Coordinates of C-alpha atoms in Angstrom, one line a residue:
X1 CA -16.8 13.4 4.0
X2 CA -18.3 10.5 2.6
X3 CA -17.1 7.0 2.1
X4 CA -17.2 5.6 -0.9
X5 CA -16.2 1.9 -2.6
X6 CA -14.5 0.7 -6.0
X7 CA -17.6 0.7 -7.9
X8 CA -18.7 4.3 -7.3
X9 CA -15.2 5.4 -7.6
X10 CA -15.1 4.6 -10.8
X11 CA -18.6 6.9 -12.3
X12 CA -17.4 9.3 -9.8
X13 CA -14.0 10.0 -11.9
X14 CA -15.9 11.0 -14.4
X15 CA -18.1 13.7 -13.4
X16 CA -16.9 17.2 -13.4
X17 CA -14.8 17.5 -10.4
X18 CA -14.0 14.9 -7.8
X19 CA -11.8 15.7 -4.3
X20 CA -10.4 11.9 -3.0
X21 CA -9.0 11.5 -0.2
X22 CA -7.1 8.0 0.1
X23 CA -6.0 6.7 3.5
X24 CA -5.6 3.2 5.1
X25 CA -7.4 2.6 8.7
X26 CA -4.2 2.0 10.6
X27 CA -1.9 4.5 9.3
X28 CA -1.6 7.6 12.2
X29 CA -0.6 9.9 9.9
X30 CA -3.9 9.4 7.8
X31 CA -6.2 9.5 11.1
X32 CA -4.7 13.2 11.4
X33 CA -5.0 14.0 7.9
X34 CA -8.7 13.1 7.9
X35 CA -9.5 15.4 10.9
X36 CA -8.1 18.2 8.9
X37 CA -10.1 17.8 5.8
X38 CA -13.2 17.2 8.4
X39 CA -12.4 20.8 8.8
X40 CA -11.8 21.9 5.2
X41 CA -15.2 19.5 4.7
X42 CA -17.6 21.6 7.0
X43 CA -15.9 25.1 5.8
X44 CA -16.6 24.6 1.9
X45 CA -20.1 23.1 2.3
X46 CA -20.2 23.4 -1.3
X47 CA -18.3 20.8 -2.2
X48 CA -18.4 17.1 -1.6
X49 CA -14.7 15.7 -0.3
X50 CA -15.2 11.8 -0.5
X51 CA -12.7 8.9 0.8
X52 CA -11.6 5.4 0.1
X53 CA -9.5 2.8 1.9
X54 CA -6.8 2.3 -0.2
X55 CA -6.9 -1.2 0.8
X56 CA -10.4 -2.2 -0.9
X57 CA -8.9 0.2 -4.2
X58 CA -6.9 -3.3 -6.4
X59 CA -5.5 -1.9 -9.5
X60 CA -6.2 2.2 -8.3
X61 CA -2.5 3.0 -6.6
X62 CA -1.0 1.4 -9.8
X63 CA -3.8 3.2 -12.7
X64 CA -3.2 6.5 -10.8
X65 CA 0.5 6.6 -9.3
X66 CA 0.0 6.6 -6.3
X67 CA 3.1 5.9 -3.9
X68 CA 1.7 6.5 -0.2
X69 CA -1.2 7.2 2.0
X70 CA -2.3 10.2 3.0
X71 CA -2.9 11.3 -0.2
X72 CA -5.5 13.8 -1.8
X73 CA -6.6 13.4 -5.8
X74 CA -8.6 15.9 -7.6
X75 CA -9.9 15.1 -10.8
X76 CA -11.5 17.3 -13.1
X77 CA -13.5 15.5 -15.9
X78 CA -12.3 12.2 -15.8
X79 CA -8.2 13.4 -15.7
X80 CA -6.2 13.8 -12.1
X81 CA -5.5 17.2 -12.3
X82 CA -3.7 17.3 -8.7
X83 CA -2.0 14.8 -6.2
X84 CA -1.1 15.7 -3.2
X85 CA 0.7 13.9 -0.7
X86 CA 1.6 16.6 2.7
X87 CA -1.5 17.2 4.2
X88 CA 0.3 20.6 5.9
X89 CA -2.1 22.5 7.5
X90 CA -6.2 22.9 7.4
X91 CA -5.3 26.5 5.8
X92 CA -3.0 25.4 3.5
X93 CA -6.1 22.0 2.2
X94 CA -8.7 25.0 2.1
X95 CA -6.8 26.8 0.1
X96 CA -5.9 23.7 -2.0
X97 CA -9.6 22.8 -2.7
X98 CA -10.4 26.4 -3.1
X99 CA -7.9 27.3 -5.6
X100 CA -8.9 24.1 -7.8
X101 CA -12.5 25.2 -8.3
X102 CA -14.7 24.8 -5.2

């Protein structure tokens, strides 16, 4: 997975297809979510699952709707195609990410 601030985020959006994952550092429920997309991450090598701190994001929750952390954005060509907040099961994110074109 890889980290990335405001100022990528934003070129990022725009390119063909981008998996976010949003969390915040002391949220539990995030820690766990990010393990499981660790997983997802190293099964689908062929595509790039990048993460933000929410926290360090001013104006993003607002822009894009977001109400809570953990959540999971994929864009496709600059629109949010899917938001996804219940990170269920590494099956059920692989399946997720495969199903939107990885």
């Amino acid at each position: 997975m890889i980290e990335v601030n405001e100022k990528q985020l934003s070129s990022l959006i725009e390119e063909d297809r981008l998996i976010l994952y949003l969390y915040t550092p002391f949220c539990g429920t995030c820690q766990l979510a990010k393990r499981m997309l660790t997983v997802v991450d190293e099964t689908v090598p062929e595509t790039d699952i990048h993460m933000a701190n929410l926290n360090y994001l001013p104006g993003f929750p607002e822009r894009w709707e977001v109400e809570s952390v953990p959540c999971l954005l994929i864009f496709e060509k600059g629109k949010l195609h899917t938001k996804q907040y219940a990170f269920q099961s590494v099956e059920f994110l692989y399946k997720l990410i495969k199903q939107n074109g990885a």
